[in-house]
Short mmCIF file of C-alpha atoms and ligand atoms in Angstrom, two decimals:
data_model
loop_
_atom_site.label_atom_id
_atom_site.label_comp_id
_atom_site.label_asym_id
_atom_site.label_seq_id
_atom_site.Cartn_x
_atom_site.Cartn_y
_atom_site.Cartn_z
CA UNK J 1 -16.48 34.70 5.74
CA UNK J 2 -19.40 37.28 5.91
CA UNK J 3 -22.45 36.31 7.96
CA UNK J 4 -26.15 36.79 8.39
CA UNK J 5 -28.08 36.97 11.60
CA UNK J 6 -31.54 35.67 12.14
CA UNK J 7 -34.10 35.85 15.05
CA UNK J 8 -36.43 33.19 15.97
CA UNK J 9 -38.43 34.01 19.23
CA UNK J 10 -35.75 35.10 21.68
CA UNK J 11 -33.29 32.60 19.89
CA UNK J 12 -30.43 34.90 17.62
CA UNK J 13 -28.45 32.73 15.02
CA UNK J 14 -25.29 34.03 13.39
CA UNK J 15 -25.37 32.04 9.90
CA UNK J 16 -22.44 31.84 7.32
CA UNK J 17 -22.66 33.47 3.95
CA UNK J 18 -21.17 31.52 1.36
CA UNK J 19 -20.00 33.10 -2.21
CA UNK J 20 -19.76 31.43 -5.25
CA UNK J 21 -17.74 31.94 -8.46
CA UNK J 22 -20.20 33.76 -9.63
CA UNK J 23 -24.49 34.23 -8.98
CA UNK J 24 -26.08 35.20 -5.50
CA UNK J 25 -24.68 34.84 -2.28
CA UNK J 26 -25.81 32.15 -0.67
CA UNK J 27 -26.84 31.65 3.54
CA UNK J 28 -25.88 28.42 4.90
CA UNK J 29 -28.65 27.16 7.16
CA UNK J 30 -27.51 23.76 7.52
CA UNK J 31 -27.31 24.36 11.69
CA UNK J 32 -30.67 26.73 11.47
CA UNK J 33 -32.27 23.97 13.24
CA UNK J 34 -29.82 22.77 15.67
CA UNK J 35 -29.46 26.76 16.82
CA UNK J 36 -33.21 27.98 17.03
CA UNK J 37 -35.31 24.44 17.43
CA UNK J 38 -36.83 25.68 13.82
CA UNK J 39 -37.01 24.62 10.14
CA UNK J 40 -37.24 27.03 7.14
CA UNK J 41 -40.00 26.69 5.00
CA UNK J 42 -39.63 27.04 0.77
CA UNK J 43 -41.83 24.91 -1.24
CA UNK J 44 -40.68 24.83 -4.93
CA UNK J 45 -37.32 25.69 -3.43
CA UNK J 46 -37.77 29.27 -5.15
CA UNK J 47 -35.06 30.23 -2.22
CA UNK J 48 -33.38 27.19 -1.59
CA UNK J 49 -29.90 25.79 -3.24
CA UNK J 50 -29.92 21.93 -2.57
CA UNK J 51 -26.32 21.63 -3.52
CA UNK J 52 -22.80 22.84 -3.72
CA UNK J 53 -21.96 22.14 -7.76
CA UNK J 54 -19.40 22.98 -10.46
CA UNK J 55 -20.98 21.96 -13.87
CA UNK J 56 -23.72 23.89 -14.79
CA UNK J 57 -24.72 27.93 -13.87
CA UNK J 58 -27.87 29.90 -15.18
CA UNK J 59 -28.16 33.96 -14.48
CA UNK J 60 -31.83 33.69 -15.35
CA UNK J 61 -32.10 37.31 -15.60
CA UNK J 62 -29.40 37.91 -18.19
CA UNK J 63 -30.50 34.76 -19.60
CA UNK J 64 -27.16 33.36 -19.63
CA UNK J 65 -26.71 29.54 -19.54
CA UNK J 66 -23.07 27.82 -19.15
CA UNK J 67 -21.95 24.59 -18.81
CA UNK J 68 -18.09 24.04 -17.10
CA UNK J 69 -17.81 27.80 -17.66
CA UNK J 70 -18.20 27.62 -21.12
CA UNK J 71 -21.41 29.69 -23.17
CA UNK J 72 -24.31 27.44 -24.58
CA UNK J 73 -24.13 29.35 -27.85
CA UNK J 74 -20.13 28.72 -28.20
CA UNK J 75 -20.52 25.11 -27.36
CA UNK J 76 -23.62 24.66 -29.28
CA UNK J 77 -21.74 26.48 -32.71
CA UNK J 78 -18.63 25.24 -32.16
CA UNK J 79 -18.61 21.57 -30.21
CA UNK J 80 -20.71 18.77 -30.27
CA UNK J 81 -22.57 16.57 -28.01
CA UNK J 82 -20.35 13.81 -27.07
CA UNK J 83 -17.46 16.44 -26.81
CA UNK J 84 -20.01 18.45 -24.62
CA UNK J 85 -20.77 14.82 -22.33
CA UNK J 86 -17.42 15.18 -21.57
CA UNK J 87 -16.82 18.32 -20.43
CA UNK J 88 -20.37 17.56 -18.44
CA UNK J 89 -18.79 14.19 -16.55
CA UNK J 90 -14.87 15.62 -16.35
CA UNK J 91 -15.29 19.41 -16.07
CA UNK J 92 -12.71 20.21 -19.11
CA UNK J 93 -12.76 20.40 -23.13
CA UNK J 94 -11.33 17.04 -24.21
CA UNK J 95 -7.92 16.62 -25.56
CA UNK J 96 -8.03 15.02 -29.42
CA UNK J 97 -6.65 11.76 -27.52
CA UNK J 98 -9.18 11.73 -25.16
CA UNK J 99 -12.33 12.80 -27.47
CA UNK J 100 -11.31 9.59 -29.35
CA UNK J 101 -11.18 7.10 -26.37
CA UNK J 102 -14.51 8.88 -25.11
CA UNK J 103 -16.18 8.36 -28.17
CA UNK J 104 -14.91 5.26 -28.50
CA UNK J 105 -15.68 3.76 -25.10
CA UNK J 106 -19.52 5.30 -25.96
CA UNK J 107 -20.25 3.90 -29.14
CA UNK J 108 -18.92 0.50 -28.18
CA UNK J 109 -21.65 0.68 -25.68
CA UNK J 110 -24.67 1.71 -27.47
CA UNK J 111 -25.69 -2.17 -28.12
CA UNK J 112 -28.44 -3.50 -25.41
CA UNK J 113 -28.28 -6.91 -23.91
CA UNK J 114 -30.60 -9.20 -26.25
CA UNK J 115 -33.27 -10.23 -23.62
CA UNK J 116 -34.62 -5.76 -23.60
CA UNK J 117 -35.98 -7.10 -26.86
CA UNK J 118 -38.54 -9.59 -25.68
CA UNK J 119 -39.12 -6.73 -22.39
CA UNK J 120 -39.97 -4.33 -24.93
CA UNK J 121 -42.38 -6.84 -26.26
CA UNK J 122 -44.38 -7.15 -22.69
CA UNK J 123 -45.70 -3.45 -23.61
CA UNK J 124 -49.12 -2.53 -25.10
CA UNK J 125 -48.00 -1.28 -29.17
CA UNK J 126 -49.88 2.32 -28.19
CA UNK J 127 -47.75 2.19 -25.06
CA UNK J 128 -46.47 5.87 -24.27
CA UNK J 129 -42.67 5.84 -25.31
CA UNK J 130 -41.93 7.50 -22.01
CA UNK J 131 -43.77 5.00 -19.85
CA UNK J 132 -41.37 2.61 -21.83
CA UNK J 133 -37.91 4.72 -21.08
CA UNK J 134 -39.11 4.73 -17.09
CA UNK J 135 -39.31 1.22 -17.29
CA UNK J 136 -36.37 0.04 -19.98
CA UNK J 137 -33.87 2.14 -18.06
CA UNK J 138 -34.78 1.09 -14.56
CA UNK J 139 -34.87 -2.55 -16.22
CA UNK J 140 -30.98 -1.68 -17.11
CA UNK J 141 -29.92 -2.55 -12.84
CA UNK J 142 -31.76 -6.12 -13.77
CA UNK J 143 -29.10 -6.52 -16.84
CA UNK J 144 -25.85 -5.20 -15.77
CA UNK J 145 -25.51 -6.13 -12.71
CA UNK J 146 -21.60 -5.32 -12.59
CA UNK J 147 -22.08 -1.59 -12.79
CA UNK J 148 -24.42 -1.10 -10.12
CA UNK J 149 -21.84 -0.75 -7.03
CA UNK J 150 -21.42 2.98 -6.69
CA UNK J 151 -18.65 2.40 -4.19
CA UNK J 152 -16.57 0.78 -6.79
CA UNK J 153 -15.04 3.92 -8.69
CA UNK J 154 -15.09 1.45 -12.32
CA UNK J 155 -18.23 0.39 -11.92
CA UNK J 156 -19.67 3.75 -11.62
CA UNK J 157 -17.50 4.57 -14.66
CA UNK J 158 -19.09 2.33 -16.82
CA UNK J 159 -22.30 2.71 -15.57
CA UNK J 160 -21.81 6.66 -17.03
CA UNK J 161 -20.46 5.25 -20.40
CA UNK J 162 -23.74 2.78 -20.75
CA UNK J 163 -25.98 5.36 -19.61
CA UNK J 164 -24.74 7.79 -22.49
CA UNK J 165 -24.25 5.15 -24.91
CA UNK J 166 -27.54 3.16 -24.59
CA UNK J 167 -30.13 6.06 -24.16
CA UNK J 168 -30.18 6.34 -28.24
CA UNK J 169 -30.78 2.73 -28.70
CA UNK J 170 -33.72 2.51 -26.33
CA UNK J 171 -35.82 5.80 -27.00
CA UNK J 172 -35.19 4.31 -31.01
CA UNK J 173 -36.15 0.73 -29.74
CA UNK J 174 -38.97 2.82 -27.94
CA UNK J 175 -40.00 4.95 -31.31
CA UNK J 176 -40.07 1.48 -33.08
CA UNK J 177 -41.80 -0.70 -31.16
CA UNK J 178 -45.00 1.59 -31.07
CA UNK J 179 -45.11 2.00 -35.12
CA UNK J 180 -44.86 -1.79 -35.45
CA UNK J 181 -40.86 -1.99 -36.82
CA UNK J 182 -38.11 -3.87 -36.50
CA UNK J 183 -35.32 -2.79 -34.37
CA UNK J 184 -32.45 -1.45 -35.75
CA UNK J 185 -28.99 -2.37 -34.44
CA UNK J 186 -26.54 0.30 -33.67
CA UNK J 187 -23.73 1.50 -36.27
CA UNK J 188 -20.52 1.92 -34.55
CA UNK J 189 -19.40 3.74 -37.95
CA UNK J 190 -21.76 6.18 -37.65
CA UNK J 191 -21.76 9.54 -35.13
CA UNK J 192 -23.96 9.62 -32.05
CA UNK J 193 -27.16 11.51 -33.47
CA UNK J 194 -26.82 10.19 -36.69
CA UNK J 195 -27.06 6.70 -36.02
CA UNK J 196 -30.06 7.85 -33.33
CA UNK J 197 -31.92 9.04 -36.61
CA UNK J 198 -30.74 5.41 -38.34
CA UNK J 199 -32.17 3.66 -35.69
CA UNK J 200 -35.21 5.94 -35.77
CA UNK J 201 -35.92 6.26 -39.26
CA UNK J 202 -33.79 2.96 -41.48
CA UNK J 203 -35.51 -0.03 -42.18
CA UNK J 204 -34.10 -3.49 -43.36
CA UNK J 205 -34.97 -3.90 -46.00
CA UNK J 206 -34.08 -0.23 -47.94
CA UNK J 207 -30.69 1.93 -47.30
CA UNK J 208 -31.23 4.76 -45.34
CA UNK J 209 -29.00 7.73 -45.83
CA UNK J 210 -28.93 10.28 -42.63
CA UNK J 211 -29.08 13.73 -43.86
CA UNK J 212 -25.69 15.47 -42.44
CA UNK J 213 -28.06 18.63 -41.62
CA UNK J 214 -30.43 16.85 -40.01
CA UNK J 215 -28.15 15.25 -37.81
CA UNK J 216 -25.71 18.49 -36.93
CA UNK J 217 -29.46 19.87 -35.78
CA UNK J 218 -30.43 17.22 -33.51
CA UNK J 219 -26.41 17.20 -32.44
CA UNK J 220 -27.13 20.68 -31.60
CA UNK J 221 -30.48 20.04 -29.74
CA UNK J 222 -28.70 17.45 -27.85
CA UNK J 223 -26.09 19.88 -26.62
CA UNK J 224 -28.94 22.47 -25.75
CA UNK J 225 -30.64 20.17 -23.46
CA UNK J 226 -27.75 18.42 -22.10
CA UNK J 227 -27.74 19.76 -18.02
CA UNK J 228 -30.19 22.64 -16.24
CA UNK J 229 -28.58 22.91 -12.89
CA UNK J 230 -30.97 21.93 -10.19
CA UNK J 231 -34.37 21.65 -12.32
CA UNK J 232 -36.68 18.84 -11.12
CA UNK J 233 -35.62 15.61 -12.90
CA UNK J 234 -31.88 16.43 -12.19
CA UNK J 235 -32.86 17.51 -8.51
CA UNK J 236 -35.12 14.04 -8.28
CA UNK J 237 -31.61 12.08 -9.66
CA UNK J 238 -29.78 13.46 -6.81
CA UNK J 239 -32.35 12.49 -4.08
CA UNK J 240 -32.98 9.11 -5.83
CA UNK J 241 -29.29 9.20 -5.36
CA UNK J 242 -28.78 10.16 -2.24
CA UNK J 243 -30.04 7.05 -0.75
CA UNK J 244 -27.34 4.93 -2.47
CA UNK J 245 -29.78 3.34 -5.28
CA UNK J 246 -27.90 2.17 -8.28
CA UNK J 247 -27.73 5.10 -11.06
CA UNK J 248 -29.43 3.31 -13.87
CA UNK J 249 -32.60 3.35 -11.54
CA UNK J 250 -31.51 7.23 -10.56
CA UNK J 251 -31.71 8.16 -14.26
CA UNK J 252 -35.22 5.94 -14.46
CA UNK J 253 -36.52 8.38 -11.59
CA UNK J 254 -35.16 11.74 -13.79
CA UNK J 255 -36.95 9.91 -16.74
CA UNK J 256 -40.07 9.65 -14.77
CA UNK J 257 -40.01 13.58 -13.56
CA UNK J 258 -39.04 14.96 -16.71
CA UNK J 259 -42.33 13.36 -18.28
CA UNK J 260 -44.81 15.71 -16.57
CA UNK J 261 -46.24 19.01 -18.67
CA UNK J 262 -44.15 21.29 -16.45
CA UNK J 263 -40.71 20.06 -17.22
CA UNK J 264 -39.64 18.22 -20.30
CA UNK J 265 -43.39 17.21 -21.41
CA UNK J 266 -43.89 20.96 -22.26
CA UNK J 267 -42.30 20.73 -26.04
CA UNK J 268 -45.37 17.90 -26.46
CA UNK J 269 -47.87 20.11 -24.71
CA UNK J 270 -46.67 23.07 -26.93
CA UNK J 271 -47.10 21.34 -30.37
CA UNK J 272 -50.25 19.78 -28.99
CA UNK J 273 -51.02 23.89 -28.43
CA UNK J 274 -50.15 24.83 -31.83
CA UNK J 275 -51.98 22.33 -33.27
CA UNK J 276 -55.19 23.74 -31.35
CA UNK J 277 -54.66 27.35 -31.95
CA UNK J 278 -54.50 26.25 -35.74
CA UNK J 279 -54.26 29.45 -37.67
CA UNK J 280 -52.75 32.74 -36.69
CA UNK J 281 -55.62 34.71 -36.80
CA UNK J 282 -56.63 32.32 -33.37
CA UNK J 283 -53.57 33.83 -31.56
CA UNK J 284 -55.33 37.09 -30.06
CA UNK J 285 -58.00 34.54 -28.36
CA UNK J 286 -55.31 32.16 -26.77
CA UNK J 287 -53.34 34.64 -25.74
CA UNK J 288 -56.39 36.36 -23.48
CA UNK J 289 -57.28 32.98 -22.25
CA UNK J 290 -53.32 32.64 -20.81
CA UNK J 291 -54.05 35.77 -19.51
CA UNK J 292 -57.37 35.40 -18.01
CA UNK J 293 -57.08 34.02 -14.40
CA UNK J 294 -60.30 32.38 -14.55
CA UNK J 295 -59.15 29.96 -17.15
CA UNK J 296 -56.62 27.60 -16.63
CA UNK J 297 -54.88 27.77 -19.80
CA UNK J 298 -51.35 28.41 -20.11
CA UNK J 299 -48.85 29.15 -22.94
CA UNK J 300 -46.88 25.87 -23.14
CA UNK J 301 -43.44 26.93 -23.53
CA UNK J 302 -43.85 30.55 -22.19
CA UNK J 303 -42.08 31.07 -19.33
CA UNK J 304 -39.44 29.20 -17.02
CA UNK J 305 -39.23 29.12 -13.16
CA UNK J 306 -35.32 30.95 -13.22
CA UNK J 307 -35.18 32.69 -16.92
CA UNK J 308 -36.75 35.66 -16.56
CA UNK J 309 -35.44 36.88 -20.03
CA UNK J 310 -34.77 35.15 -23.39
CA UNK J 311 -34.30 31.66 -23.22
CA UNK J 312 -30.52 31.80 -24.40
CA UNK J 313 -31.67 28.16 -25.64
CA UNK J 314 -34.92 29.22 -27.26
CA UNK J 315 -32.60 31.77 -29.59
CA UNK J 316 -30.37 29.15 -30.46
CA UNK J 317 -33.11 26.23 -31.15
CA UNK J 318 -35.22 28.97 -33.50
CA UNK J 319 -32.24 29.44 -35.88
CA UNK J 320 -31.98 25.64 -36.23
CA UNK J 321 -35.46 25.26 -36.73
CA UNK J 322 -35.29 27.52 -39.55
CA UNK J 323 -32.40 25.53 -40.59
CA UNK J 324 -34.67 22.34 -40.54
CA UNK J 325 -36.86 23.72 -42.45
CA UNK J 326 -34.81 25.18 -44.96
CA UNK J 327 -33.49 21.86 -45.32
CA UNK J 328 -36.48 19.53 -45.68
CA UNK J 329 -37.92 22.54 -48.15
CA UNK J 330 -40.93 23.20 -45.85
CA UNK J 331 -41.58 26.65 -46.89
CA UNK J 332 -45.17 27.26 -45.09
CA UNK J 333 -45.52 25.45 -42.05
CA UNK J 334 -48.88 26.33 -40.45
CA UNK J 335 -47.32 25.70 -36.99
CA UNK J 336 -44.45 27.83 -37.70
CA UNK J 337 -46.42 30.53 -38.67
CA UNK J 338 -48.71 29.95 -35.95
CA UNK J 339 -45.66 30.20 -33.23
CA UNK J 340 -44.15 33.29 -34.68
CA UNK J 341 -47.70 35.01 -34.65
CA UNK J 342 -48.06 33.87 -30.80
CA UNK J 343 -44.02 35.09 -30.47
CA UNK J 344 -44.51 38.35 -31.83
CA UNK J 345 -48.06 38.85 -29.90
CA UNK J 346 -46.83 37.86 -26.10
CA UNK J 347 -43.41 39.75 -26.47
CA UNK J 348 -45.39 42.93 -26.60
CA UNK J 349 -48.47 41.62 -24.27
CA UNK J 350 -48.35 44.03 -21.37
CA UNK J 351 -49.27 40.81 -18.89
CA UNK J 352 -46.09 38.44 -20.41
CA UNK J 353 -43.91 41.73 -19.88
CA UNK J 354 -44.37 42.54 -16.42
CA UNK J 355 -44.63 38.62 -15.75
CA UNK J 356 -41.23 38.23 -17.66
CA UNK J 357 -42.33 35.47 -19.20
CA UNK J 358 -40.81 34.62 -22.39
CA UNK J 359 -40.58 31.57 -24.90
CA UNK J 360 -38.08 29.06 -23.56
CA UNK J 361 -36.70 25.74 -25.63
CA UNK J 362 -39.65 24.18 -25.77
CA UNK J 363 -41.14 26.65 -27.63
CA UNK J 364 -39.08 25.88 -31.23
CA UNK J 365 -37.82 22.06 -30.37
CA UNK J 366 -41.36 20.75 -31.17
CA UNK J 367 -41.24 22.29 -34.49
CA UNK J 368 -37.89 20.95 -35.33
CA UNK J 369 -38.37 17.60 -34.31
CA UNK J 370 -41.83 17.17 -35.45
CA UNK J 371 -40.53 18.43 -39.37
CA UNK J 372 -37.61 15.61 -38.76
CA UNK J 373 -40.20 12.83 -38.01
CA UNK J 374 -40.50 12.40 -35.05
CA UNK J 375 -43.95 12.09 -33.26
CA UNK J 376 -44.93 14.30 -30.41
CA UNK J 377 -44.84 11.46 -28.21
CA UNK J 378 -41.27 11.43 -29.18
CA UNK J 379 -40.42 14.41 -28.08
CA UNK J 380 -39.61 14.54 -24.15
CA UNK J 381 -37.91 10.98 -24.87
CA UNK J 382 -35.35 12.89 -26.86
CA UNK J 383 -35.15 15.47 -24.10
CA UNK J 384 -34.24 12.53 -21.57
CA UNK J 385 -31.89 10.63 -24.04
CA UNK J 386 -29.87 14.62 -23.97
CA UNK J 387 -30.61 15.15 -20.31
CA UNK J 388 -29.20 11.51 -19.21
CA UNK J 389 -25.82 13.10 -19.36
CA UNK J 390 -26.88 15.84 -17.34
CA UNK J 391 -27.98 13.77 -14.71
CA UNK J 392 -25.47 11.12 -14.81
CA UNK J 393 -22.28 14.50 -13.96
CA UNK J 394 -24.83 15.28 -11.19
CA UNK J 395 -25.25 11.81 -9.98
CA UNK J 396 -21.10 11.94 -10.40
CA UNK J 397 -20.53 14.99 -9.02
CA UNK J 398 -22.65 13.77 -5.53
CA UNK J 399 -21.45 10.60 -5.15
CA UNK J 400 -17.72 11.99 -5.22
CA UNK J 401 -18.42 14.10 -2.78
CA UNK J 402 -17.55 12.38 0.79
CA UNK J 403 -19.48 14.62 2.88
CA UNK J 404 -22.59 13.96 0.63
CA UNK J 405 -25.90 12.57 2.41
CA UNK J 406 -29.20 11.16 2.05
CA UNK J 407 -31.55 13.92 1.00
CA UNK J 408 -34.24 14.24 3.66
CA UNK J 409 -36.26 17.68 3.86
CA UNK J 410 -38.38 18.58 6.58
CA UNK J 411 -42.01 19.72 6.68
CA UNK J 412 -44.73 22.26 8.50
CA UNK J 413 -47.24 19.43 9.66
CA UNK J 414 -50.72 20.94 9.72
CA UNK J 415 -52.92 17.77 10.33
CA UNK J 416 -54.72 16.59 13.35
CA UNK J 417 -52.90 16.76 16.53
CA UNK J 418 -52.19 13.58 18.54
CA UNK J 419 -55.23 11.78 19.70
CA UNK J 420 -56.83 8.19 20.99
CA UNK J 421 -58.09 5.81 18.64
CA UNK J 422 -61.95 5.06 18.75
CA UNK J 423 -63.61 1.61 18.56
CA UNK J 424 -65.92 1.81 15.41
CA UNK J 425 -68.87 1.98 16.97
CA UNK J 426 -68.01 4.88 18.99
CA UNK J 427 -67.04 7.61 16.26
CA UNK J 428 -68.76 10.35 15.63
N1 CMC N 1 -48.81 31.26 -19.69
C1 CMC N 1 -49.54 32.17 -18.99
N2 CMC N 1 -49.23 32.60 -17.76
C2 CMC N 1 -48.14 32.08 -17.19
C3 CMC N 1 -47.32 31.12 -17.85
C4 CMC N 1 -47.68 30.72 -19.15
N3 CMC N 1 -46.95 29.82 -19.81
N4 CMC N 1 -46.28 30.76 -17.05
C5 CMC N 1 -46.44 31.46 -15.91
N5 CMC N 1 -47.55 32.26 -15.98
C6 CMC N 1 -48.02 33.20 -14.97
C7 CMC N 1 -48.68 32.46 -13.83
O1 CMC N 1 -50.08 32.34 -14.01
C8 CMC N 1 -48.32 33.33 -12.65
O2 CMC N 1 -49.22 34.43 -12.65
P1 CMC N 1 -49.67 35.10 -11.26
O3 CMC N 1 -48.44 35.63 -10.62
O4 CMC N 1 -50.63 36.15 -11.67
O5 CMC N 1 -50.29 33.99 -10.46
C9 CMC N 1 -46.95 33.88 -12.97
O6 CMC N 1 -46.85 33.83 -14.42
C10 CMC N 1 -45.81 33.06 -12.38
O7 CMC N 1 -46.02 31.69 -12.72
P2 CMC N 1 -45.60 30.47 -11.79
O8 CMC N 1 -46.35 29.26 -12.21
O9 CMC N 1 -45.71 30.90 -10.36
O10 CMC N 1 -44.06 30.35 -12.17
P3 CMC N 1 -43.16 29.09 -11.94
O11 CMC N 1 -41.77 29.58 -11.89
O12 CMC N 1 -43.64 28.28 -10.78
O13 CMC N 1 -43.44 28.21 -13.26
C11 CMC N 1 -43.30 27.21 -15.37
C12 CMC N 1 -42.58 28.06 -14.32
C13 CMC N 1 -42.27 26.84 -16.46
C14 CMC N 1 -43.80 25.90 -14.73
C15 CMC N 1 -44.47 28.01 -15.97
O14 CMC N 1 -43.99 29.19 -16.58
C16 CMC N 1 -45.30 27.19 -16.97
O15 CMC N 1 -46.18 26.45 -16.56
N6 CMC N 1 -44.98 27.30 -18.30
C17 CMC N 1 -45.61 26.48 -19.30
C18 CMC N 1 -44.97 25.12 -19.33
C19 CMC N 1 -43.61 25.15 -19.97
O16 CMC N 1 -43.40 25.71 -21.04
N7 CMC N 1 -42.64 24.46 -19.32
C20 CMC N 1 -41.30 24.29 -19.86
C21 CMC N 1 -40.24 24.87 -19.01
S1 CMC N 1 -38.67 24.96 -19.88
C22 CMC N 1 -38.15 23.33 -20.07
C23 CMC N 1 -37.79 22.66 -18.79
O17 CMC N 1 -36.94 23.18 -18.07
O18 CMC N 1 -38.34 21.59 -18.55
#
C-alpha cells in the first residue's frame, strides 16, 4: 500500500494511501491523532471522505454521476425508479423474479397506519409541507414500533421497504392537507409515480386518469435524484445513524437537512428566482448582481459544491422538461424562456466560467414540476420522497458494516481559556 508522510512539530507520521475503484486517492488519517497529538482541520469537508462506500460515485469534473457502476443517463432512459431502489439497497440490476417481489413487497406498503390522519390534522392548513415530512416521518418510530431494532437484520428490512413505500403517501397526504382535500388512498394497481400523481392530483368524487407521460417524467426525476454520495442530508443520515437511532427518525433528520436553500430547497429558491427575474430582458441585471460581491444574490441552481462541469442531471432533467411541456401543450412558458435566457447568458459569463459554475438539477426540475401541478412548496418534498432511497442504502450500507462507529468530529476551540467564576457583583 503506498503511503504519505506528514510533519507536525518534530512529530513525522507515515499515513496509508488508500485507492479506490476509481476517483482520487485517498490518505487515511484515522491514527493522525494518536501519532502527532493533532487533529486536521476541513470545514465543509471540501477534503475530507467520511466513509468507505460502494453505491454511488461522482467525477465532478467530467460531470459523470453513477449509481452501482451504472451511468445516470442509461438508468434514467432505460430503467425505472423502483428497479433503480433496488440496485440502490442490493448493489445489482434485479432479476424479473426479483423486480416483481420488490415491487410487490413496496406497493403493499405504501398504506399509512390510520391514526397519521388525525396527526396530520394537528398542523396549521398553511403549514410548510416540509415541516410536515420532518415531523410525519419521524412520527413513523411512534407507529411501527417492530421495525425500529436495527440489530434485527428483518426489522431493518422492512423498515427499508416502508420507508420507500410510504414516502409517496405522505408528501401526497402532505400536498393535500394544505389545499383543504381529502386524502387519497393508495392504488396497489397502479405504478409507483403514477399513483404519487393519483394521490396528488384525484379527487373522490371525479375519475382521475394519470397521464402515462407525465408519470414516465416524474419516474425519471425520481431516478435522477435518487442518491448523491456524501451530500449533506445523506451525510446527516449517516451521523443520525451512527448513534444507533432508529432509521425512520434517520431519514426525518435527511428530511430536515435537505430543506435548507443550499441543498434540496434550491429547485424552490430557483422558481421563486424566475419568477422575480420575470422577463428575459431582466437577465443581464441578475446576472451582474450574482456577480457583484457586494450583493448577496446568488443564481439558485448555478453551481454545485463537486460538479464543476455540466450537471449530467441538469442535461437529462432539461430534455424532460421539454417533454412536459410538449405534453401539457405549454408552448410559451415565461419561466422557460426566462431560464434559457439566464442559461445561455452565464455559460458564456466570463465570472461563471472561471468559477465553473454551471446549472445543476435544480435548475429545470422546478419547471417540470411546477407545469405538472405541483406547488413550489412541493418541490424539495418530492426531492426527499426520491432521496429516501438514497439515504435508506446509506443508512444500509453503515449499519452492515461491523467496524462502523458513532460519528464524532473534532474541533479547533478558539473561545476563552479556562478561568474562575465571579460572584455577580464582582464582574467587570
Ligand atoms: N451564483 C453566483 N455565484 C456563485 C454561485 C451562484 N449560484 N455559486 C457559487 N458562486 C460563487 C461564490 O460566490 C464563490 O465565489 P468566490 O470564490 O469569489 O467567493 C465561488 O462561486 C464558490 O462558491 P462556494 O459557495 O464557495 O461553493 P460551494 O461549493 O461551497 O457551494 C453551492 C456550492 C451549491 C452551495 C453554491 O454553488 C450555491 O449556493 N448555489 C446556489 C444554490 C443551489 O443551486 N443549490 C443546489 C445544489 S444542487 C442540488 C443539491 O445537491 O442539493
Amino acid at each position: 500500500m503506498a503511503t504519505g508522510t506528514i510533519q507536525v512539530g518534530d512529530k513525522s507520521l507515515e499515513l496509508p494511501v488508500r485507492t479506490g475503484t476509481i476517483g482520487p486517492d485517498v490518505v487515511d488519517i484515522s491514527k493522525f491523532y494518536a501519532g502527532t497529538g493533532a487533529f486536521t482541520y476541513d470545514p465543509g469537508f471540501t477534503s475530507t471522505a467520511s466513509c468507505e462506500s460502494k453505491i454511488t460515485y461522482i467525477d465532478g469534473d467530467e460531470g459523470i454521476l453513477l449509481y452501482r457502476g451504472y451511468p445516470i443517463e442509461q438508468l434514467a432512459e432505460h430503467g425505472d425508479f423502483l428497479e433503480t431502489c433496488y440496485l440502490l439497497l442490493y448493489g445489482e440490476l434485479p432479476t424479473n423474479a426479483q423486480k416483481e417481489e420488490f415491487d410487490y413487497n413496496v406497493t403493499r406498503h405504501t398504506m399509512v397506519h390510520d391514526q397519521m390522519t388525525r396527526f396530520f390534522t394537528g398542523f396549521r392548513r398553511d403549514a410548510h409541507p416540509m415541516a410536515i415530512m420532518v415531523a410525519s416521518v419521524g412520527a413513523l418510530s411512534a407507529f411501527y414500533h417492530d421495525s425500529t431494532d436495527i440489530s434485527d437484520e428483518h426489522q431493518r428490512l422492512i423498515a427499508q421497504i416502508r420507508m420507500i413505500a410510504k414516502m409517496p403517501t405522505l408528501a401526497a397526504m402532505a400536498y393535500k392537507y394544505s389545499i383543504g382535500q381529502p386524502f387519497v388512498y393508495p392504488k396497489n394497481d397502479l405504478d409507483y409515480a403514477s399513483n404519487f400523481l393519483n394521490m396528488c392530483f384525484a379527487v373522490p368524487c371525479e375519475d382521475y386518469k394519470v397521464n402515462p407521460v407525465l408519470s414516465r417524467a416524474l419516474d425519471r426525476i425520481f431516478i435522477l435524484h435518487a442518491d448523491h454520495e456524501q451530500n449533506a442530508s445523506t451525510s446527516t443520515v449517516r451521523l443520525a445513524g451512527s448513534s444507533g437511532a432508529n432509521p425512520f427518525a434517520c431519514i426525518a433528520a435527511g428530511i430536515a437537512c435537505l430543506w435548507g436553500p443550499a441543498h434540496g430547497g434550491a429547485n424552490e429558491a430557483a422558481l421563486k428566482m424566475l419568477g422575480e427575474i420575470g422577463t428575459p430582458d431582466n437577465v443581464a441585471k441578475y446576472v451582474a448582481k450574482a456577480k457583484d460581491k457586494n450583493d448577496p444574490f446568488r443564481l439558485m441552481g448555478f453551481g454545485h459544491r463537486v460538479y464543476k462541469n455540466y450537471d449530467p442531471r441538469a442535461k437529462i432533467m432539461q430534455k424532460t422538461t421539454h417533454e412536459v411541456l410538449a405534453e401539457l401543450g405549454i408552448k410559451d412558458d415565461p419561466l422557460l424562456d426566462v431560464a434559457m435566457e439566464l442559461e445561455q447568458i452565464a455559460l458564456k459569463d466570463e465570472y461563471f466560467i472561471e468559477k465553473k459554475l454551471y446549472p445543476n438539477i435544480d435548475f429545470y426540475s422546478g419547471i417540470t414540476l411546477k407545469a405538472m401541478g405541483f406547488p413550489t412548496s412541493m418541490f424539495t418534498v418530492l426531492f426527499a420522497l426520491a432521496r429516501t432511497v438514497g439515504w435508506i442504502a446509506q443508512w444500509k450500507e453503515m449499519i452492515e458494516d461491523p467496524s462502523h462507529k458513532i460519528g464524532r468530529p473534532r474541533q479547533l476551540y478558539v473561545g476563552a481559556d479556562k478561568r474562575d467564576y465571579a460572584n455577580i457583583g464582582q464582574r467587570g
